[in-house]
Amino acid sequence: MKSAAKAVQAEEPAETGAQQIRDAIREAIVERRLSPGTKLSESDVGNLFKVSRTLARAALQALSYEGLVSVEKNRGAFVAYPSPEEARQIFAARRLVEPGILREAAARITPADIRQLKQLLLEEGRLMSERGQTARRAEIKASGDFHLMLAEISGNAIMQRFMEELVARSSLVIALYGQSTASSCGHSEHGDIISAIESNDLDRACQLMLHHIAHIETDLDLRERKSLGLKEAFEL
Amino acid sequence: MKSAAKAVQAEEPAETGAQQIRDAIREAIVERRLSPGTKLSESDVGNLFKVSRTLARAALQALSYEGLVSVEKNRGAFVAYPSPEEARQIFAARRLVEPGILREAAARITPADIRQLKQLLLEEGRLMSERGQTARRAEIKASGDFHLMLAEISGNAIMQRFMEELVARSSLVIALYGQSTASSCGHSEHGDIISAIESNDLDRACQLMLHHIAHIETDLDLRERKSLGLKEAFEL
DNA sequence: GGCGATGAAATTGTATACGATCTTTTGCAT
DNA sequence: ATGCAAAAGATCGTATACAATTTCATCGCC
């Protein structure tokens, strides 16, 4: 899955220790095992992974560059709690870049890619029918992977990395503001997009992609929640 | 200039120590006082800024996330030396996102913004006519700031940050592969884009932007240079 | 009883120390 | 003189230690 990125530059792991921790925490955030706002103290993270605070700190810093955790000076790191405005910007960014990525991907796509894409779709569908937390988490991941795979196919490692950030942050937004308990991502829409690509109807594919993103956004309740933990919470 | 970003989220400095060093080094790289490939040892950076290796290391790590320095395991950090392929991807990414940013910016632009944009243009022109390293560096910065200001006007902090990364990395690419000793960025083209925005001709503005980016790319010599420091260098 | 000040505990910010890896130099043998 | 090998030097990777800041609980005062 990372082959495209490696082809561009000999991107050596460099700091494998912190890298592993970073990836583990990121996965936990994206799969929503860690809720927004959860405190991630350096000591706790270090103890959990059996490393010193130095590495824990480096991992948390790295995650803050991706926007998945916010570190506040002298207060510590927390799983990011994106504001409604930030959520809007994340999806605006996706609407801005994903059609372009789709076009680039379509120009380079191979039959093998399409097969893999359909494979992913199948897996996604299978997980959707299952029940249980584990299946739900895997489904979340699979639905994101669809968008990520398109970015990979596009062959642009920079856009790919950007999309990884956007998809991860989207997961946080959905965890916070998503309403429908059902699947977060319209599954059938992914299939429609593939079909449009196959029939070489790029304009339609882009249109579908925009609708798809808008559809996800529609499911959010982005009203400002001002904590309301004072009196309002009790005066209904 | 960072007002838009701060308005979105209370993005506290968090780690002001490493932050300052990071910004200083980034500025040096973008203004081309540091050449691609230059070694940035943790000790040297630490001594230079009178801090411990810990902070120097954190700053270098941060810069590596932005793609401005590459850290190689057990070997150290170097000012990034983008490959031709990476250079292509950077400009492909800019072609992909800048028209979109331009459209968003045009939708929200105020007369005050336009005034500021023209002010920047004027400054850019003034610097272009001057000679000397200092003026050249300021010109490089100003020409990048034009694109950055559009991103700021667009009101999307995420796209703004991404553009900051792309512009910075573009500077590295131009330093490496740029041919014309003259101004790196077609100055008049910036003015044309503003004019198109003013006359509300968005399609033309986007077209001009694409041409502008392509124009910068044309000035690059992206042929693979395989060091050729062996015999070829002497057998002419 | 509520409210503000003071001090202890916890947590982060930064520096230093030590072990591991890579680079360079030196010395020996061919 | 050349080439390889071993050791010295430099640099990075990680852990630990101490200082600074924040948080929280306790105590006194109103």
mmCIF file of N, CA and C in Angstrom, chain A residues 101-201:
data_model
loop_
_atom_site.group_PDB
_atom_site.id
_atom_site.type_symbol
_atom_site.label_atom_id
_atom_site.label_comp_id
_atom_site.label_asym_id
_atom_site.label_seq_id
_atom_site.Cartn_x
_atom_site.Cartn_y
_atom_site.Cartn_z
ATOM 1 N N ILE A 101 -7.688 14.365 -7.481
ATOM 2 C CA ILE A 101 -7.000 13.089 -7.281
ATOM 3 C C ILE A 101 -7.653 12.013 -8.127
ATOM 4 N N LEU A 102 -8.979 12.032 -8.126
ATOM 5 C CA LEU A 102 -9.716 11.051 -8.915
ATOM 6 C C LEU A 102 -9.328 11.125 -10.388
ATOM 7 N N ARG A 103 -9.219 12.328 -10.909
ATOM 8 C CA ARG A 103 -8.848 12.488 -12.323
ATOM 9 C C ARG A 103 -7.459 11.931 -12.586
ATOM 10 N N GLU A 104 -6.518 12.258 -11.701
ATOM 11 C CA GLU A 104 -5.156 11.747 -11.879
ATOM 12 C C GLU A 104 -5.145 10.225 -11.793
ATOM 13 N N ALA A 105 -5.909 9.711 -10.846
ATOM 14 C CA ALA A 105 -5.945 8.256 -10.656
ATOM 15 C C ALA A 105 -6.517 7.581 -11.899
ATOM 16 N N ALA A 106 -7.593 8.156 -12.409
ATOM 17 C CA ALA A 106 -8.252 7.549 -13.569
ATOM 18 C C ALA A 106 -7.309 7.498 -14.768
ATOM 19 N N ALA A 107 -6.427 8.474 -14.846
ATOM 20 C CA ALA A 107 -5.518 8.539 -15.983
ATOM 21 C C ALA A 107 -4.453 7.446 -15.917
ATOM 22 N N ARG A 108 -4.176 6.933 -14.740
ATOM 23 C CA ARG A 108 -3.096 5.955 -14.590
ATOM 24 C C ARG A 108 -3.601 4.588 -14.155
ATOM 25 N N ILE A 109 -4.895 4.466 -13.961
ATOM 26 C CA ILE A 109 -5.413 3.242 -13.361
ATOM 27 C C ILE A 109 -5.197 2.036 -14.272
ATOM 28 N N THR A 110 -4.881 0.906 -13.653
ATOM 29 C CA THR A 110 -4.692 -0.345 -14.395
ATOM 30 C C THR A 110 -5.807 -1.316 -14.024
ATOM 31 N N PRO A 111 -6.002 -2.339 -14.854
ATOM 32 C CA PRO A 111 -7.001 -3.352 -14.513
ATOM 33 C C PRO A 111 -6.745 -3.961 -13.141
ATOM 34 N N ALA A 112 -5.482 -4.138 -12.803
ATOM 35 C CA ALA A 112 -5.156 -4.695 -11.486
ATOM 36 C C ALA A 112 -5.645 -3.772 -10.375
ATOM 37 N N ASP A 113 -5.487 -2.472 -10.591
ATOM 38 C CA ASP A 113 -5.967 -1.505 -9.598
ATOM 39 C C ASP A 113 -7.468 -1.644 -9.403
ATOM 40 N N ILE A 114 -8.176 -1.746 -10.522
ATOM 41 C CA ILE A 114 -9.635 -1.855 -10.443
ATOM 42 C C ILE A 114 -10.037 -3.108 -9.689
ATOM 43 N N ARG A 115 -9.324 -4.186 -9.976
ATOM 44 C CA ARG A 115 -9.606 -5.422 -9.241
ATOM 45 C C ARG A 115 -9.442 -5.203 -7.746
ATOM 46 N N GLN A 116 -8.345 -4.567 -7.392
ATOM 47 C CA GLN A 116 -8.061 -4.346 -5.969
ATOM 48 C C GLN A 116 -9.118 -3.454 -5.333
ATOM 49 N N LEU A 117 -9.521 -2.453 -6.083
ATOM 50 C CA LEU A 117 -10.549 -1.528 -5.606
ATOM 51 C C LEU A 117 -11.854 -2.285 -5.338
ATOM 52 N N LYS A 118 -12.186 -3.164 -6.264
ATOM 53 C CA LYS A 118 -13.433 -3.928 -6.090
ATOM 54 C C LYS A 118 -13.306 -4.897 -4.922
ATOM 55 N N GLN A 119 -12.114 -5.420 -4.767
ATOM 56 C CA GLN A 119 -11.865 -6.317 -3.645
ATOM 57 C C GLN A 119 -12.147 -5.593 -2.332
ATOM 58 N N LEU A 120 -11.634 -4.371 -2.257
ATOM 59 C CA LEU A 120 -11.824 -3.542 -1.064
ATOM 60 C C LEU A 120 -13.314 -3.312 -0.827
ATOM 61 N N LEU A 121 -14.022 -3.059 -1.901
ATOM 62 C CA LEU A 121 -15.453 -2.797 -1.828
ATOM 63 C C LEU A 121 -16.195 -4.003 -1.263
ATOM 64 N N LEU A 122 -15.815 -5.162 -1.752
ATOM 65 C CA LEU A 122 -16.426 -6.413 -1.305
ATOM 66 C C LEU A 122 -16.220 -6.595 0.187
ATOM 67 N N GLU A 123 -14.975 -6.404 0.575
ATOM 68 C CA GLU A 123 -14.626 -6.535 1.988
ATOM 69 C C GLU A 123 -15.459 -5.571 2.832
ATOM 70 N N GLU A 124 -15.576 -4.361 2.319
ATOM 71 C CA GLU A 124 -16.339 -3.343 3.020
ATOM 72 C C GLU A 124 -17.788 -3.777 3.201
ATOM 73 N N GLY A 125 -18.354 -4.326 2.133
ATOM 74 C CA GLY A 125 -19.736 -4.781 2.195
ATOM 75 C C GLY A 125 -19.912 -5.912 3.190
ATOM 76 N N ARG A 126 -18.962 -6.819 3.172
ATOM 77 C CA ARG A 126 -19.038 -7.961 4.076
ATOM 78 C C ARG A 126 -19.042 -7.485 5.529
ATOM 79 N N LEU A 127 -18.126 -6.548 5.833
ATOM 80 C CA LEU A 127 -18.013 -6.058 7.201
ATOM 81 C C LEU A 127 -19.265 -5.311 7.629
ATOM 82 N N MET A 128 -19.912 -4.669 6.636
ATOM 83 C CA MET A 128 -21.074 -3.868 6.957
ATOM 84 C C MET A 128 -22.218 -4.737 7.462
ATOM 85 N N SER A 129 -22.291 -5.948 6.933
ATOM 86 C CA SER A 129 -23.398 -6.825 7.338
ATOM 87 C C SER A 129 -23.129 -7.497 8.678
ATOM 88 N N GLU A 130 -21.864 -7.548 9.037
ATOM 89 C CA GLU A 130 -21.559 -8.152 10.337
ATOM 90 C C GLU A 130 -21.915 -7.203 11.467
ATOM 91 N N ARG A 131 -21.961 -7.754 12.652
ATOM 92 C CA ARG A 131 -22.179 -6.861 13.800
ATOM 93 C C ARG A 131 -21.034 -7.032 14.788
ATOM 94 N N GLY A 132 -20.964 -6.097 15.705
ATOM 95 C CA GLY A 132 -19.884 -6.159 16.692
ATOM 96 C C GLY A 132 -18.901 -5.018 16.484
ATOM 97 N N GLN A 133 -18.260 -4.639 17.558
ATOM 98 C CA GLN A 133 -17.321 -3.516 17.523
ATOM 99 C C GLN A 133 -16.188 -3.763 16.540
ATOM 100 N N THR A 134 -15.649 -4.955 16.579
ATOM 101 C CA THR A 134 -14.496 -5.244 15.732
ATOM 102 C C THR A 134 -14.842 -5.046 14.274
ATOM 103 N N ALA A 135 -15.985 -5.552 13.878
ATOM 104 C CA ALA A 135 -16.403 -5.406 12.486
ATOM 105 C C ALA A 135 -16.628 -3.937 12.151
ATOM 106 N N ARG A 136 -17.222 -3.223 13.101
ATOM 107 C CA ARG A 136 -17.500 -1.803 12.860
ATOM 108 C C ARG A 136 -16.203 -1.034 12.623
ATOM 109 N N ARG A 137 -15.207 -1.333 13.435
ATOM 110 C CA ARG A 137 -13.920 -0.648 13.288
ATOM 111 C C ARG A 137 -13.264 -0.982 11.961
ATOM 112 N N ALA A 138 -13.312 -2.228 11.616
ATOM 113 C CA ALA A 138 -12.717 -2.630 10.346
ATOM 114 C C ALA A 138 -13.452 -1.970 9.191
ATOM 115 N N GLU A 139 -14.749 -1.804 9.352
ATOM 116 C CA GLU A 139 -15.528 -1.172 8.296
ATOM 117 C C GLU A 139 -15.121 0.291 8.137
ATOM 118 N N ILE A 140 -14.971 0.968 9.268
ATOM 119 C CA ILE A 140 -14.529 2.362 9.217
ATOM 120 C C ILE A 140 -13.224 2.464 8.444
ATOM 121 N N LYS A 141 -12.317 1.572 8.776
ATOM 122 C CA LYS A 141 -11.012 1.600 8.123
ATOM 123 C C LYS A 141 -11.140 1.328 6.625
ATOM 124 N N ALA A 142 -11.947 0.327 6.281
ATOM 125 C CA ALA A 142 -12.091 -0.035 4.876
ATOM 126 C C ALA A 142 -12.690 1.119 4.069
ATOM 127 N N SER A 143 -13.660 1.795 4.666
ATOM 128 C CA SER A 143 -14.315 2.871 3.916
ATOM 129 C C SER A 143 -13.343 4.018 3.674
ATOM 130 N N GLY A 144 -12.443 4.254 4.625
ATOM 131 C CA GLY A 144 -11.421 5.257 4.408
ATOM 132 C C GLY A 144 -10.400 4.799 3.383
ATOM 133 N N ASP A 145 -10.096 3.509 3.425
ATOM 134 C CA ASP A 145 -9.080 2.972 2.522
ATOM 135 C C ASP A 145 -9.461 3.145 1.059
ATOM 136 N N PHE A 146 -10.741 3.182 0.789
ATOM 137 C CA PHE A 146 -11.174 3.398 -0.600
ATOM 138 C C PHE A 146 -10.615 4.716 -1.117
ATOM 139 N N HIS A 147 -10.810 5.762 -0.354
ATOM 140 C CA HIS A 147 -10.323 7.074 -0.766
ATOM 141 C C HIS A 147 -8.798 7.092 -0.809
ATOM 142 N N LEU A 148 -8.188 6.415 0.144
ATOM 143 C CA LEU A 148 -6.729 6.377 0.198
ATOM 144 C C LEU A 148 -6.147 5.629 -0.988
ATOM 145 N N MET A 149 -6.830 4.579 -1.389
ATOM 146 C CA MET A 149 -6.296 3.805 -2.507
ATOM 147 C C MET A 149 -6.340 4.614 -3.797
ATOM 148 N N LEU A 150 -7.377 5.405 -3.959
ATOM 149 C CA LEU A 150 -7.429 6.285 -5.125
ATOM 150 C C LEU A 150 -6.236 7.236 -5.123
ATOM 151 N N ALA A 151 -5.934 7.751 -3.948
ATOM 152 C CA ALA A 151 -4.794 8.664 -3.855
ATOM 153 C C ALA A 151 -3.503 7.937 -4.204
ATOM 154 N N GLU A 152 -3.406 6.701 -3.772
ATOM 155 C CA GLU A 152 -2.203 5.922 -4.068
ATOM 156 C C GLU A 152 -2.084 5.691 -5.574
ATOM 157 N N ILE A 153 -3.216 5.361 -6.188
ATOM 158 C CA ILE A 153 -3.202 5.093 -7.622
ATOM 159 C C ILE A 153 -2.816 6.339 -8.401
ATOM 160 N N SER A 154 -3.178 7.492 -7.867
ATOM 161 C CA SER A 154 -2.846 8.741 -8.557
ATOM 162 C C SER A 154 -1.343 8.904 -8.726
ATOM 163 N N GLY A 155 -0.570 8.217 -7.884
ATOM 164 C CA GLY A 155 0.876 8.224 -8.066
ATOM 165 C C GLY A 155 1.561 9.441 -7.500
ATOM 166 N N ASN A 156 0.822 10.272 -6.798
ATOM 167 C CA ASN A 156 1.424 11.464 -6.207
ATOM 168 C C ASN A 156 1.541 11.273 -4.700
ATOM 169 N N ALA A 157 2.772 11.037 -4.247
ATOM 170 C CA ALA A 157 2.989 10.718 -2.843
ATOM 171 C C ALA A 157 2.601 11.879 -1.941
ATOM 172 N N ILE A 158 2.737 13.094 -2.435
ATOM 173 C CA ILE A 158 2.416 14.250 -1.607
ATOM 174 C C ILE A 158 0.917 14.337 -1.377
ATOM 175 N N MET A 159 0.154 14.183 -2.462
ATOM 176 C CA MET A 159 -1.295 14.197 -2.306
ATOM 177 C C MET A 159 -1.754 13.000 -1.471
ATOM 178 N N GLN A 160 -1.044 11.901 -1.612
ATOM 179 C CA GLN A 160 -1.409 10.719 -0.842
ATOM 180 C C GLN A 160 -1.278 10.982 0.657
ATOM 181 N N ARG A 161 -0.164 11.600 1.028
ATOM 182 C CA ARG A 161 0.037 11.880 2.442
ATOM 183 C C ARG A 161 -1.016 12.869 2.950
ATOM 184 N N PHE A 162 -1.334 13.847 2.128
ATOM 185 C CA PHE A 162 -2.337 14.831 2.514
ATOM 186 C C PHE A 162 -3.688 14.144 2.714
ATOM 187 N N MET A 163 -4.028 13.247 1.802
ATOM 188 C CA MET A 163 -5.297 12.525 1.925
ATOM 189 C C MET A 163 -5.308 11.657 3.177
ATOM 190 N N GLU A 164 -4.166 11.068 3.512
ATOM 191 C CA GLU A 164 -4.119 10.266 4.740
ATOM 192 C C GLU A 164 -4.476 11.137 5.937
ATOM 193 N N GLU A 165 -3.948 12.345 5.932
ATOM 194 C CA GLU A 165 -4.270 13.255 7.022
ATOM 195 C C GLU A 165 -5.750 13.595 7.020
ATOM 196 N N LEU A 166 -6.286 13.895 5.861
ATOM 197 C CA LEU A 166 -7.689 14.308 5.786
ATOM 198 C C LEU A 166 -8.635 13.180 6.190
ATOM 199 N N VAL A 167 -8.329 11.975 5.736
ATOM 200 C CA VAL A 167 -9.198 10.841 6.070
ATOM 201 C C VAL A 167 -9.159 10.569 7.568
ATOM 202 N N ALA A 168 -7.955 10.631 8.138
ATOM 203 C CA ALA A 168 -7.838 10.383 9.574
ATOM 204 C C ALA A 168 -8.619 11.430 10.362
ATOM 205 N N ARG A 169 -8.460 12.680 9.970
ATOM 206 C CA ARG A 169 -9.161 13.726 10.696
ATOM 207 C C ARG A 169 -10.669 13.631 10.468
ATOM 208 N N SER A 170 -11.069 13.177 9.305
ATOM 209 C CA SER A 170 -12.503 12.982 9.053
ATOM 210 C C SER A 170 -13.084 11.985 10.044
ATOM 211 N N SER A 171 -12.289 10.965 10.321
ATOM 212 C CA SER A 171 -12.757 9.941 11.253
ATOM 213 C C SER A 171 -13.053 10.567 12.609
ATOM 214 N N LEU A 172 -12.201 11.463 13.025
ATOM 215 C CA LEU A 172 -12.427 12.162 14.293
ATOM 216 C C LEU A 172 -13.700 12.987 14.240
ATOM 217 N N VAL A 173 -13.888 13.680 13.132
ATOM 218 C CA VAL A 173 -15.068 14.531 12.987
ATOM 219 C C VAL A 173 -16.332 13.687 13.044
ATOM 220 N N ILE A 174 -16.321 12.569 12.346
ATOM 221 C CA ILE A 174 -17.498 11.711 12.329
ATOM 222 C C ILE A 174 -17.775 11.150 13.718
ATOM 223 N N ALA A 175 -16.681 10.799 14.417
ATOM 224 C CA ALA A 175 -16.861 10.287 15.779
ATOM 225 C C ALA A 175 -17.539 11.333 16.652
ATOM 226 N N LEU A 176 -17.214 12.592 16.414
ATOM 227 C CA LEU A 176 -17.741 13.662 17.263
ATOM 228 C C LEU A 176 -19.145 14.087 16.860
ATOM 229 N N TYR A 177 -19.340 14.259 15.562
ATOM 230 C CA TYR A 177 -20.565 14.906 15.110
ATOM 231 C C TYR A 177 -21.482 14.008 14.293
ATOM 232 N N GLY A 178 -21.031 12.775 14.019
ATOM 233 C CA GLY A 178 -21.844 11.870 13.217
ATOM 234 C C GLY A 178 -23.134 11.512 13.937
ATOM 235 N N GLN A 179 -24.213 11.382 13.186
ATOM 236 C CA GLN A 179 -25.500 11.092 13.807
ATOM 237 C C GLN A 179 -25.935 9.666 13.558
ATOM 238 N N SER A 180 -25.966 9.294 12.267
ATOM 239 C CA SER A 180 -26.467 7.967 11.940
ATOM 240 C C SER A 180 -25.576 6.916 12.571
ATOM 241 N N THR A 181 -26.215 6.016 13.291
ATOM 242 C CA THR A 181 -25.456 4.923 13.894
ATOM 243 C C THR A 181 -25.013 3.956 12.813
ATOM 244 N N ALA A 182 -25.673 4.056 11.658
ATOM 245 C CA ALA A 182 -25.360 3.136 10.577
ATOM 246 C C ALA A 182 -23.969 3.448 10.005
ATOM 247 N N SER A 183 -23.659 2.831 8.924
ATOM 248 C CA SER A 183 -22.347 2.993 8.313
ATOM 249 C C SER A 183 -22.094 4.467 8.039
ATOM 250 N N SER A 184 -20.897 4.881 8.331
ATOM 251 C CA SER A 184 -20.565 6.288 8.217
ATOM 252 C C SER A 184 -20.481 6.721 6.764
ATOM 253 N N CYS A 185 -20.161 5.805 5.915
ATOM 254 C CA CYS A 185 -19.811 6.165 4.548
ATOM 255 C C CYS A 185 -20.717 5.385 3.603
ATOM 256 N N GLY A 186 -21.486 6.105 2.796
ATOM 257 C CA GLY A 186 -22.377 5.413 1.867
ATOM 258 C C GLY A 186 -21.618 4.385 1.039
ATOM 259 N N HIS A 187 -21.872 3.163 1.344
ATOM 260 C CA HIS A 187 -21.091 2.103 0.716
ATOM 261 C C HIS A 187 -21.338 2.022 -0.785
ATOM 262 N N SER A 188 -22.589 2.113 -1.162
ATOM 263 C CA SER A 188 -22.920 1.945 -2.582
ATOM 264 C C SER A 188 -22.285 3.037 -3.420
ATOM 265 N N GLU A 189 -22.098 4.189 -2.843
ATOM 266 C CA GLU A 189 -21.531 5.312 -3.588
ATOM 267 C C GLU A 189 -20.114 5.015 -4.050
ATOM 268 N N HIS A 190 -19.402 4.281 -3.244
ATOM 269 C CA HIS A 190 -18.055 3.884 -3.663
ATOM 270 C C HIS A 190 -18.118 3.055 -4.945
ATOM 271 N N GLY A 191 -19.058 2.123 -4.949
ATOM 272 C CA GLY A 191 -19.211 1.279 -6.133
ATOM 273 C C GLY A 191 -19.577 2.089 -7.361
ATOM 274 N N ASP A 192 -20.463 3.069 -7.180
ATOM 275 C CA ASP A 192 -20.871 3.897 -8.312
ATOM 276 C C ASP A 192 -19.676 4.632 -8.905
ATOM 277 N N ILE A 193 -18.810 5.095 -8.012
ATOM 278 C CA ILE A 193 -17.641 5.839 -8.494
ATOM 279 C C ILE A 193 -16.747 4.929 -9.329
ATOM 280 N N ILE A 194 -16.539 3.720 -8.854
ATOM 281 C CA ILE A 194 -15.725 2.770 -9.624
ATOM 282 C C ILE A 194 -16.348 2.528 -10.991
ATOM 283 N N SER A 195 -17.650 2.345 -10.996
ATOM 284 C CA SER A 195 -18.336 2.106 -12.267
ATOM 285 C C SER A 195 -18.101 3.259 -13.239
ATOM 286 N N ALA A 196 -18.235 4.466 -12.725
ATOM 287 C CA ALA A 196 -18.052 5.636 -13.588
ATOM 288 C C ALA A 196 -16.625 5.670 -14.141
ATOM 289 N N ILE A 197 -15.680 5.306 -13.310
ATOM 290 C CA ILE A 197 -14.285 5.276 -13.779
ATOM 291 C C ILE A 197 -14.131 4.232 -14.879
ATOM 292 N N GLU A 198 -14.712 3.076 -14.629
ATOM 293 C CA GLU A 198 -14.594 1.984 -15.604
ATOM 294 C C GLU A 198 -15.157 2.374 -16.967
ATOM 295 N N SER A 199 -16.257 3.101 -16.935
ATOM 296 C CA SER A 199 -16.865 3.505 -18.207
ATOM 297 C C SER A 199 -16.270 4.819 -18.710
ATOM 298 N N ASN A 200 -15.143 5.204 -18.075
ATOM 299 C CA ASN A 200 -14.403 6.364 -18.562
ATOM 300 C C ASN A 200 -15.193 7.669 -18.533
ATOM 301 N N ASP A 201 -16.184 7.703 -17.691
ATOM 302 C CA ASP A 201 -16.971 8.930 -17.577
ATOM 303 C C ASP A 201 -16.438 9.730 -16.386
#
